[in-house]
Coordinates of C-alpha atoms in Angstrom, one line a residue:
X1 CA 94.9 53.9 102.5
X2 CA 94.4 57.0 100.4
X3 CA 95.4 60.3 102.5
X4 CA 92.9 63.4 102.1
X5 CA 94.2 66.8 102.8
X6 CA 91.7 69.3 103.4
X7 CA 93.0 73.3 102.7
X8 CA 91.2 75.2 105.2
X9 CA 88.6 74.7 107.9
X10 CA 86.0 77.0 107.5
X11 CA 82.3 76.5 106.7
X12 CA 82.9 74.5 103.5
X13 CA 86.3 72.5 105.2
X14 CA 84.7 71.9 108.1
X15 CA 81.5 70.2 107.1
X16 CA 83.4 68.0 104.2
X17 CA 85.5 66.8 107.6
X18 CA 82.6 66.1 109.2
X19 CA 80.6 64.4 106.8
X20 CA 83.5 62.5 106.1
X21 CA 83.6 61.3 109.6
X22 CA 80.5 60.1 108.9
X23 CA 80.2 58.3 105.3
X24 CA 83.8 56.9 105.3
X25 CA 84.5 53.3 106.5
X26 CA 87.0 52.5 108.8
X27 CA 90.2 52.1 107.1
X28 CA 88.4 53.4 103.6
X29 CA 90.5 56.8 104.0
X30 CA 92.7 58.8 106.5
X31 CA 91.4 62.7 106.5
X32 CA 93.7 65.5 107.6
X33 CA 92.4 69.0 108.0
X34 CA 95.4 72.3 108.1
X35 CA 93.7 75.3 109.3
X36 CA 95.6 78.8 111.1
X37 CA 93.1 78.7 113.5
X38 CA 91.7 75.9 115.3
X39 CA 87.8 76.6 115.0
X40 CA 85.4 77.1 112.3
X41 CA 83.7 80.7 112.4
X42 CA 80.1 81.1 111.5
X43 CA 80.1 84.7 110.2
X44 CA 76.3 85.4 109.9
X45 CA 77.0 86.0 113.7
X46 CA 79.7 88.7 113.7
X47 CA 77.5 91.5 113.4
X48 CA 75.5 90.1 116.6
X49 CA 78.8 89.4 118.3
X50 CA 79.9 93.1 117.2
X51 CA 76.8 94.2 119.0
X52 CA 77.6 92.0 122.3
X53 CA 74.2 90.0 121.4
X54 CA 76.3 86.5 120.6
X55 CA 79.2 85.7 123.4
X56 CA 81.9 85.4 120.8
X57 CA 83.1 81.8 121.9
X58 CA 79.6 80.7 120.9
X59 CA 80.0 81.7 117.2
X60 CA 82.7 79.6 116.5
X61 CA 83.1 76.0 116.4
X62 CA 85.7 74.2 117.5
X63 CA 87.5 71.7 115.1
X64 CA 88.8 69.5 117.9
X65 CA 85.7 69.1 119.7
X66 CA 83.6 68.2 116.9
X67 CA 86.5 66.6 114.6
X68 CA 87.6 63.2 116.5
X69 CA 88.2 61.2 113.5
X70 CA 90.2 63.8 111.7
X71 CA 93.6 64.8 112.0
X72 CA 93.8 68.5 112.8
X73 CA 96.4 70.5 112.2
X74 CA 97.4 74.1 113.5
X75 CA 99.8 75.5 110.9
X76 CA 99.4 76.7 107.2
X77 CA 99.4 75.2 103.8
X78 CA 102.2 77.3 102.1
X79 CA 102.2 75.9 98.7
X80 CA 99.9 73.3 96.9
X81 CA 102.0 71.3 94.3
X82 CA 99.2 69.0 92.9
X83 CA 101.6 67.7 90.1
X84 CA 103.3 65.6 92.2
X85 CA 100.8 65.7 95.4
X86 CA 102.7 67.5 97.5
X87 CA 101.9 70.3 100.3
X88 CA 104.0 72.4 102.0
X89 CA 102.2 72.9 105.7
X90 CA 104.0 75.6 107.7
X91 CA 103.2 75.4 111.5
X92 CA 103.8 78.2 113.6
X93 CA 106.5 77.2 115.6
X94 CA 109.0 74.7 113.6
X95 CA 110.3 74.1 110.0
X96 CA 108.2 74.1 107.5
X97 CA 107.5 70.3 106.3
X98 CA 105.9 68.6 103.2
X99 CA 103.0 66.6 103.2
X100 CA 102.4 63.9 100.8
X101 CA 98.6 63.6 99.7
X102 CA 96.7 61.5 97.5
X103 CA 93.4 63.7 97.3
X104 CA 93.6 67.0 98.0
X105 CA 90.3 69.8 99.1
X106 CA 91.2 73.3 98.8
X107 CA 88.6 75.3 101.0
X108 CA 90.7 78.2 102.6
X109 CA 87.5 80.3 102.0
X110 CA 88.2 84.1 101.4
X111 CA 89.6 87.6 102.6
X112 CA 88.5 90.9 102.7
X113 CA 89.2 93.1 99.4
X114 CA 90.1 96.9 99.7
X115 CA 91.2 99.1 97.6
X116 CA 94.1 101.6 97.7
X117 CA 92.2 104.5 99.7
X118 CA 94.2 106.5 101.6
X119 CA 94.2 105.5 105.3
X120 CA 92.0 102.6 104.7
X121 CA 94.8 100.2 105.3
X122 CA 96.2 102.1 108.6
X123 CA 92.7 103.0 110.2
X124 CA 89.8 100.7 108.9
X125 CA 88.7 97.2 110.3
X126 CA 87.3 94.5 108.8
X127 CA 84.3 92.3 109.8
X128 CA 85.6 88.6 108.4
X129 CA 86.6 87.3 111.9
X130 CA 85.5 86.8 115.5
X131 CA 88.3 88.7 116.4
X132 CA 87.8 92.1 114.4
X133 CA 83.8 91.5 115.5
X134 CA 85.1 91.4 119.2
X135 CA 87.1 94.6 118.6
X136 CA 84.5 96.7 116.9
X137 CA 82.1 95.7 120.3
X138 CA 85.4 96.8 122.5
X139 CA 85.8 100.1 120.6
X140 CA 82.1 101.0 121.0
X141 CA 82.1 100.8 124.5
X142 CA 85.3 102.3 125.0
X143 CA 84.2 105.3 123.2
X144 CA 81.2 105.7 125.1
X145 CA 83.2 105.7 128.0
X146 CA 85.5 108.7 127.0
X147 CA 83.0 110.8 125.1
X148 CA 81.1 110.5 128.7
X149 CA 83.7 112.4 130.2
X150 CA 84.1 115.2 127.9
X151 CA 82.5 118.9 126.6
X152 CA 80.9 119.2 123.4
X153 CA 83.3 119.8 120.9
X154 CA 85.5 117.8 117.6
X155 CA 87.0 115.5 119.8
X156 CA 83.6 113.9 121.0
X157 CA 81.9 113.7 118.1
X158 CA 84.9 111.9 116.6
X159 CA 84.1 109.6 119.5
X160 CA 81.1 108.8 118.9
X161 CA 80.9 108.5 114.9
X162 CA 80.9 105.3 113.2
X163 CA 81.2 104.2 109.6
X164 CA 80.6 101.3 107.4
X165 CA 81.6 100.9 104.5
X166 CA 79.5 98.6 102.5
X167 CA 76.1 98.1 101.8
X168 CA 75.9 94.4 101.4
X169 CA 74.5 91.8 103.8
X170 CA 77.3 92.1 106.1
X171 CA 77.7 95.7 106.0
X172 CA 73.8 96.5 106.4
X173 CA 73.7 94.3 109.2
X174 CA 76.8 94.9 111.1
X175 CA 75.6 98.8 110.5
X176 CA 72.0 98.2 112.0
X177 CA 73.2 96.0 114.7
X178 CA 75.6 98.7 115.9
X179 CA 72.8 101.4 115.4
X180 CA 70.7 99.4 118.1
X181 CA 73.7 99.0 120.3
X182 CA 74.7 102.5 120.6
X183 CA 70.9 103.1 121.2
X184 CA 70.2 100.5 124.2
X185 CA 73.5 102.0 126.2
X186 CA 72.1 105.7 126.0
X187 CA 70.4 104.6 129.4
X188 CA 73.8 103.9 130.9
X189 CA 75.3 107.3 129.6
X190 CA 73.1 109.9 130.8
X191 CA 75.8 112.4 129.6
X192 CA 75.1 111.5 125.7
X193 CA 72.5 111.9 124.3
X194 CA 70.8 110.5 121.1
X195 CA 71.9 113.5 119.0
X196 CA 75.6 112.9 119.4
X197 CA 75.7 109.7 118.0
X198 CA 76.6 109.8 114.3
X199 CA 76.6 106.4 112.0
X200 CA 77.3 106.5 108.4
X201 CA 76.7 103.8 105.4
X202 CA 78.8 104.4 102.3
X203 CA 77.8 102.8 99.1
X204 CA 79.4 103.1 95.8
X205 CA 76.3 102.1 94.3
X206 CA 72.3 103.1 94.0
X207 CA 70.9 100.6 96.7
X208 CA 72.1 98.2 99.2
X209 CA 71.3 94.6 99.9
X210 CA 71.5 93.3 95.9
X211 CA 69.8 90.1 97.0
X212 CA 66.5 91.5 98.3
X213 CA 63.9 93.4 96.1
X214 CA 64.4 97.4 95.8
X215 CA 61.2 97.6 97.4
X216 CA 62.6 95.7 100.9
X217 CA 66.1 97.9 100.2
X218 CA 63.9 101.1 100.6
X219 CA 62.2 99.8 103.5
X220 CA 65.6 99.1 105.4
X221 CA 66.8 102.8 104.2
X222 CA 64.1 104.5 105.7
X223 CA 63.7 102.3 108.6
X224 CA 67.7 103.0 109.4
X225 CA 67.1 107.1 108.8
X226 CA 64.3 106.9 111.4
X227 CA 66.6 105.1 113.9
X228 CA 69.3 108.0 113.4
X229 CA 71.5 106.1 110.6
X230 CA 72.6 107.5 107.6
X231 CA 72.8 106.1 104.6
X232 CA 75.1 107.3 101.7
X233 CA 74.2 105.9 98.0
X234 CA 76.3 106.4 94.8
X235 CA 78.9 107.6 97.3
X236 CA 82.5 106.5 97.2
X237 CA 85.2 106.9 100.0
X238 CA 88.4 108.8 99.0
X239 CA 90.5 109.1 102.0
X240 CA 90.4 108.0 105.5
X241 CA 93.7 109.5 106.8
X242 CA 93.8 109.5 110.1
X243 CA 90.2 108.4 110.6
X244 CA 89.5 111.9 108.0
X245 CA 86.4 110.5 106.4
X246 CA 86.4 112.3 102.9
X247 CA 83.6 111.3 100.6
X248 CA 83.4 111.7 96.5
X249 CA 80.3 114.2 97.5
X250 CA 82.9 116.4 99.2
X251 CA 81.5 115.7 102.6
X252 CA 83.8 115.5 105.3
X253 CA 83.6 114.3 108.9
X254 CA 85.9 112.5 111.5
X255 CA 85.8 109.1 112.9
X256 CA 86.9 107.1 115.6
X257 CA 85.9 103.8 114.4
X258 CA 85.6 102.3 110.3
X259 CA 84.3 98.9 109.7
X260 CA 84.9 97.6 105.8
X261 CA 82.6 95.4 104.5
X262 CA 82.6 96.1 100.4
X263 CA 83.7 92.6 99.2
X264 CA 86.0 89.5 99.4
X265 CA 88.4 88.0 97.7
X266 CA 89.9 84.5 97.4
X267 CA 92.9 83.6 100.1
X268 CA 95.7 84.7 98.0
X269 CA 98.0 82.8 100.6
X270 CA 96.7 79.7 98.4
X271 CA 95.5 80.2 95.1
X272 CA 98.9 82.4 94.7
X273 CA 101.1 79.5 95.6
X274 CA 99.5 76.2 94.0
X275 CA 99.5 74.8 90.6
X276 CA 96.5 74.1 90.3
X277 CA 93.9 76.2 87.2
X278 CA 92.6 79.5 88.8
X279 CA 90.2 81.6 86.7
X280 CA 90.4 85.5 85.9
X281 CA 89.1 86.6 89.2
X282 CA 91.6 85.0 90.8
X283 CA 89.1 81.5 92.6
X284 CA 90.1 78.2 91.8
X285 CA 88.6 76.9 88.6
X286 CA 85.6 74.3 89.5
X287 CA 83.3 72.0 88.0
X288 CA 79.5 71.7 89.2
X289 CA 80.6 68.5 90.5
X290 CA 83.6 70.4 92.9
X291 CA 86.4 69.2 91.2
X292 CA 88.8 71.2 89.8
X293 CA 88.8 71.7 86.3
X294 CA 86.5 72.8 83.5
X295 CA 83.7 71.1 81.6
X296 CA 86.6 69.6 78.9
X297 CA 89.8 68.8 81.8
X298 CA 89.6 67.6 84.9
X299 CA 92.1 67.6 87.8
X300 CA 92.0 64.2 89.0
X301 CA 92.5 63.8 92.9
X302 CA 91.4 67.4 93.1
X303 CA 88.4 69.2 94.6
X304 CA 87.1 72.9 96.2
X305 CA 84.5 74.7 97.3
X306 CA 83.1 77.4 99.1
X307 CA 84.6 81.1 98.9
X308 CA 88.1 80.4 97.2
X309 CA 86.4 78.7 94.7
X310 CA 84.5 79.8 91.4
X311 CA 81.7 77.2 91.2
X312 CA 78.7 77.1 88.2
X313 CA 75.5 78.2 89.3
X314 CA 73.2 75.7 87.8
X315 CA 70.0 77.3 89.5
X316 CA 70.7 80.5 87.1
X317 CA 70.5 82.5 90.1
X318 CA 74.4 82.8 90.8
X319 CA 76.3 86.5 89.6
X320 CA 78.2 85.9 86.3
X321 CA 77.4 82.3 86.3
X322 CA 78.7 81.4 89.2
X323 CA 77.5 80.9 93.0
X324 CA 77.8 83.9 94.8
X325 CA 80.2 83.8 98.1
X326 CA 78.1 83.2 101.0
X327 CA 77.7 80.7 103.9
X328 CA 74.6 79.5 102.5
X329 CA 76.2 77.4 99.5
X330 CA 79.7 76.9 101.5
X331 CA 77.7 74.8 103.8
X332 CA 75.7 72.7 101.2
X333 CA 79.1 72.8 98.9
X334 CA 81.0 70.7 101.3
X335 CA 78.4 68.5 102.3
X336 CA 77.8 67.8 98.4
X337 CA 81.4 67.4 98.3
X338 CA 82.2 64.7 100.9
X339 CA 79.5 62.9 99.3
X340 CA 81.4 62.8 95.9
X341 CA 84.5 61.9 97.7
X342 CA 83.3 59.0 99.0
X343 CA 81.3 57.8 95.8
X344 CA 84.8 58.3 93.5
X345 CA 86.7 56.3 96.3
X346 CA 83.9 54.0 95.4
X347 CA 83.7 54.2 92.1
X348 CA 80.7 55.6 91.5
X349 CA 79.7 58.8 89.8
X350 CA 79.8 62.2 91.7
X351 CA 76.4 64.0 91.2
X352 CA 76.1 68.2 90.6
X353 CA 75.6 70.8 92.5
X354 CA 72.9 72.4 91.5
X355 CA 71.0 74.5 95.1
X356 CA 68.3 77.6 94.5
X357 CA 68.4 80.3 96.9
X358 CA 66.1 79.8 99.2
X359 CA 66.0 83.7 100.5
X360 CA 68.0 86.4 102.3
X361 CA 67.0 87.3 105.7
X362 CA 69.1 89.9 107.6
X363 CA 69.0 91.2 111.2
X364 CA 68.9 94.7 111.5
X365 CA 69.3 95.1 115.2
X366 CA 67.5 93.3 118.5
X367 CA 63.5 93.4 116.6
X368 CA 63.6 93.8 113.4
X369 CA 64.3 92.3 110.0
X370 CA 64.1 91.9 106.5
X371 CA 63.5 88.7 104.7
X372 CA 62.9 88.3 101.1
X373 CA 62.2 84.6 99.4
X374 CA 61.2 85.6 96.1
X375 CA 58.8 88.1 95.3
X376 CA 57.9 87.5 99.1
X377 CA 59.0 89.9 101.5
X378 CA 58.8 90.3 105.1
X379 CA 59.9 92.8 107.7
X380 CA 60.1 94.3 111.0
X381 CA 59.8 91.6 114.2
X382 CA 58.5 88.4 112.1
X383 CA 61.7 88.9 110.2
X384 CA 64.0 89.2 113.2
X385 CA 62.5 86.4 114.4
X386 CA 63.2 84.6 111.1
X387 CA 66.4 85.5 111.0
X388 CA 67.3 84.2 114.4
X389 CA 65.3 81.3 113.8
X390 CA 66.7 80.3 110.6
X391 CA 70.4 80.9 111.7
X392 CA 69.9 79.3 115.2
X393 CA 69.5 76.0 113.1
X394 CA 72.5 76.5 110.9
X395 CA 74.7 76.6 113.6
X396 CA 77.0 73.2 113.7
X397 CA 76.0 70.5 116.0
X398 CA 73.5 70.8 118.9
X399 CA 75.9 71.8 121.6
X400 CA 76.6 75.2 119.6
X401 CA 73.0 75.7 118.9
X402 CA 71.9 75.4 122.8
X403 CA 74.9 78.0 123.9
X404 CA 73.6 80.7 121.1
X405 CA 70.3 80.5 121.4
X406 CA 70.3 80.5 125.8
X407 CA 72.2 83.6 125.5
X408 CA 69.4 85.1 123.3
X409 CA 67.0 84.1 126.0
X410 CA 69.2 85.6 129.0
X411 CA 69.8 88.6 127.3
X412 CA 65.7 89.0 126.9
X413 CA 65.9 89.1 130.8
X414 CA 69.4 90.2 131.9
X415 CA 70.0 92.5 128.6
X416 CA 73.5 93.0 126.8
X417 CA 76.7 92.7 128.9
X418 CA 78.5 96.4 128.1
X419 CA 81.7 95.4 129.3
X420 CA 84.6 96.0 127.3
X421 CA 87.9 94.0 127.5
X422 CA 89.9 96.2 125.1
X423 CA 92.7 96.0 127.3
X424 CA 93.1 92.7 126.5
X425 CA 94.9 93.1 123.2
X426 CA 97.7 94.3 125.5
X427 CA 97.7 91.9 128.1
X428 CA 100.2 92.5 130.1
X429 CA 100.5 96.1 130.2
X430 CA 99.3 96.2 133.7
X431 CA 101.9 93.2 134.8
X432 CA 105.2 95.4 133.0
X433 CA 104.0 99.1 134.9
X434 CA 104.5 97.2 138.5
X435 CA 106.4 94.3 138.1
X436 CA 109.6 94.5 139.9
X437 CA 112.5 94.4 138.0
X438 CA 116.7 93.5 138.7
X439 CA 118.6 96.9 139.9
X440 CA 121.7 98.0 137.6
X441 CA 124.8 97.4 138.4
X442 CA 126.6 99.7 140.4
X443 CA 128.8 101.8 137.2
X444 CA 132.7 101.3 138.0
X445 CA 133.8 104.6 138.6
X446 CA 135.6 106.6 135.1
X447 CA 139.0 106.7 134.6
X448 CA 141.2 109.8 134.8
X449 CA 142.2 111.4 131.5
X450 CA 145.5 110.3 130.0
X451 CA 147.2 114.0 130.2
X452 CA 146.0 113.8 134.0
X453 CA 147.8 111.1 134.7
X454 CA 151.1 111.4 137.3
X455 CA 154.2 109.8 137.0
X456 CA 154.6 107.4 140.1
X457 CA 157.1 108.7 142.4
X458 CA 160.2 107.3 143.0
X459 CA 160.3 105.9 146.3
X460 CA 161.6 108.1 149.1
X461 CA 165.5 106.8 150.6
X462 CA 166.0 107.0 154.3
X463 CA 168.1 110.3 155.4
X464 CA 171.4 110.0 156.4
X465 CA 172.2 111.5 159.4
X466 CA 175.9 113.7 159.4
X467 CA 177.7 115.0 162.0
X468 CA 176.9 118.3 163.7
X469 CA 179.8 120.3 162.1
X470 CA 179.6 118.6 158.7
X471 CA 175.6 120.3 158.5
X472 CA 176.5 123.0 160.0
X473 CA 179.3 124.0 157.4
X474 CA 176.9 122.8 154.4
X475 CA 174.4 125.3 155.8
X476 CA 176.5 128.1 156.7
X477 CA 176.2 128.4 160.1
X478 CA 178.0 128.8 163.1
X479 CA 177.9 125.6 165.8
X480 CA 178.1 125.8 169.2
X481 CA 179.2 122.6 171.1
X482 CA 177.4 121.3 173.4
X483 CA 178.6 121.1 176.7

């Protein structure tokens, strides 16, 4: 029985295990999936989760739960060594150990890419992970607490200022969403008002949001400024030491909090260590049909897809020839690809994948939107609705879908939970301040200095008693006899 071994279990590793599950006959093919973390993340919700709209458990998907033909593993492929179908899978706890495949998936999806900015690395956060969304919310709130409790002055207005850097999809929305979050807790911090709140957009280039008209860009601009956000175009960032936010404009302001958003990159924990072709850019070199190779080679028993991976756009619509890095394809990608799994196992012929964008639609806070499908465009509420509708269906398996959208409708009656569990990136801070601990040992007492130290004694003889005249003549002195 062939062994498949999928890299990664994100959106595109995920659904090719799933639809695998499905389309494979019993004994046809034994699937193992190696991911870090043991659920998928859908990412179109970590601006939401950011903004305490989503519960964060309810944007992720656990492999587990929805994976029950599929071996999961925990751990780390290390190394990809597809010339003689070995992996190297690296758990956390334990040996590293090497797994023999016969078809191998690489879908370890992508990181965020930064550049070497000054403080960026020490002080900024990024916004690829339920995790780093959960933080963002935690710092929010956390900030609102402190800045309630103190004057005007530097130290409160660093508080309560909040950058983005970014003006893509993610970085406009995480930016809006945040916008309307600091804006609906106003009414639980009568001490700040709607002047001392401070958000800031940095683009290095002349408009945000490349995948919607300028027209519906503008809109989102001007709709942002009139919600107190700020948007910087044709703006670079040159330092962030210390949370020092100094801009290529020579405007300069401090911040507590710095979400970056300006682009990805493939894994390099992969497509570093594997023989497998990767092109310039540094994704794994793909064929419309997902396997590796180019239009003249291909790499038997080898296929990819989603972010690590650089795959032709046939639609004409993809940047530079090639699909552009969203969930949209990653999803479809790995659908398309369990299909031409199954067909070569088969022996049939894989088919191309060839998908037209069907739109971009953004949230931009709790009521409005932007949506653009072609030359249409739509925004405001019908695009927040949209938006919520669209991703509320794209959410993996029904169980996921009912949790996200009944916390949409209890927040419409019960509103936004503001608590923040910040603490809980040091859990047991509060156990170690009072837990009882062992007392010392009593210290043995020092010894005495060498040049202190006596010569023993020798030891005292018993005195000899003389007779009365033999003292008395040692001593010189006259005896009288007794009577």
């Amino acid at each position: 029985m062939p062994k498949i071994l999928i890299v990664g279990g994100g959106y595109a590793g995920f659904y090719t295990a799933w639809k695998l599950e499905k389309w494979l006959r019993p004994g046809e093919a034994e699937v193992t999936m190696v991911d870090p973390l043991p659920y998928m993340t859908y990412q179109p919700f970590l601006p939401e989760v950011a903004a305490g709209s989503i519960d964060p458990r309810h944007s992720v998907v656990a492999h587990r739960r929805h994976l029950k033909k599929t071996n999961v593993l925990t751990a780390k492929v290390t190394n990809v060594n597809h010339a003689e179908k070995k992996a190297t899978i690296t758990p956390p706890v334990g040996e590293p150990w090497v797994f023999d495949y016969d078809i191998v998936v690489v879908t370890a999806g992508a990181v965020s890419r930064t550049f070497p900015i000054p403080g960026v690395a020490d002080q900024a956060i990024g916004l690829k992970t339920v995790e780093e969304a959960v933080a963002i919310r935690d710092k929010v709130l956390t900030n609102f607490d402190k800045a309630a409790q103190l004057p005007a002055g530097p130290e409160r207005d660093r508080l309560l200022t909040f950058v983005v850097i970014g003006g893509g999809f993610a970085g406009i929305e995480v930016f809006a969403e945040l916008r309307s979050f600091a804006s609906s807790l106003l009414t639980k911090y009568p001490q700040i008002a709607f002047e001392d709140t401070h958000f800031h957009l940095i683009e290095a280039m002349g408009r945000i949001m490349p995948e919607v008209s300028e027209k519906t860009a503008l809109w989102v601009i001007k709709n942002l400024a009139e919600r107190g956000a700020e948007v910087h175009l044709n703006t670079q960032l040159t330092s962030a030491v210390d949370g020092k936010i100094e801009l290529s404009t020579g405007e300069s302001f401090e911040s507590d909090l710095i979400v970056w958003t300006a682009g990805v990159m493939a894994n390099p924990g992969v497509v570093r260590n594997t023989d497998l072709p990767i092109e310039e850019r540094g994704r794994l070199r793909v064929r419309p049909d997902l396997r590796v190779g180019t239009e003249d080679e291909i790499i038997e028993g080898a296929w990819g897809a989603g972010d690590i991976t650089a795959v032709p756009d046939l639609s004409g619509g993809g940047v530079g020839g090639f699909c552009v890095p969203n969930a949209q394809h990653a999803v479809r990608q790995g659908k398309l690809m369990a299909k031409n799994i199954v067909a070569v196992l088969r022996g049939e012929g894989p088919a191309e994948y060839n998908h037209k964008n069907l739109g971009a639609v953004a949230g931009l806070g709790v009521g409005v939107g932007a949506f653009q499908s072609g030359k249409f465009a739509i925004t405001g509420f019908p695009a927040w609705v949209a938006h919520r509708g669209y991703h509320g269906l794209a959410m993996p398996s029904w169980e996921r879908k009912i949790r996200v959208v009944a916390g949409w409708v209890l927040n419409v009656f019960l509103g936004r939970d503001i608590v923040s569990l910040e603490a809980v990136q040091t859990p047991r801070a509060v156990f170690e301040e009072f837990a009882s601990r062992p007392k010392p040992p009593a210290a043995a007492p020092a010894a005495a200095p060498a040049a202190a130290v006596k010569a023993p004694r020798a030891p005292r003889k018993a005195p000899v008693k003389k007779p009365v005249e033999v003292a008395a003549a040692e001593s010189g002195t006259e005896t009288v006899a007794a009577p």
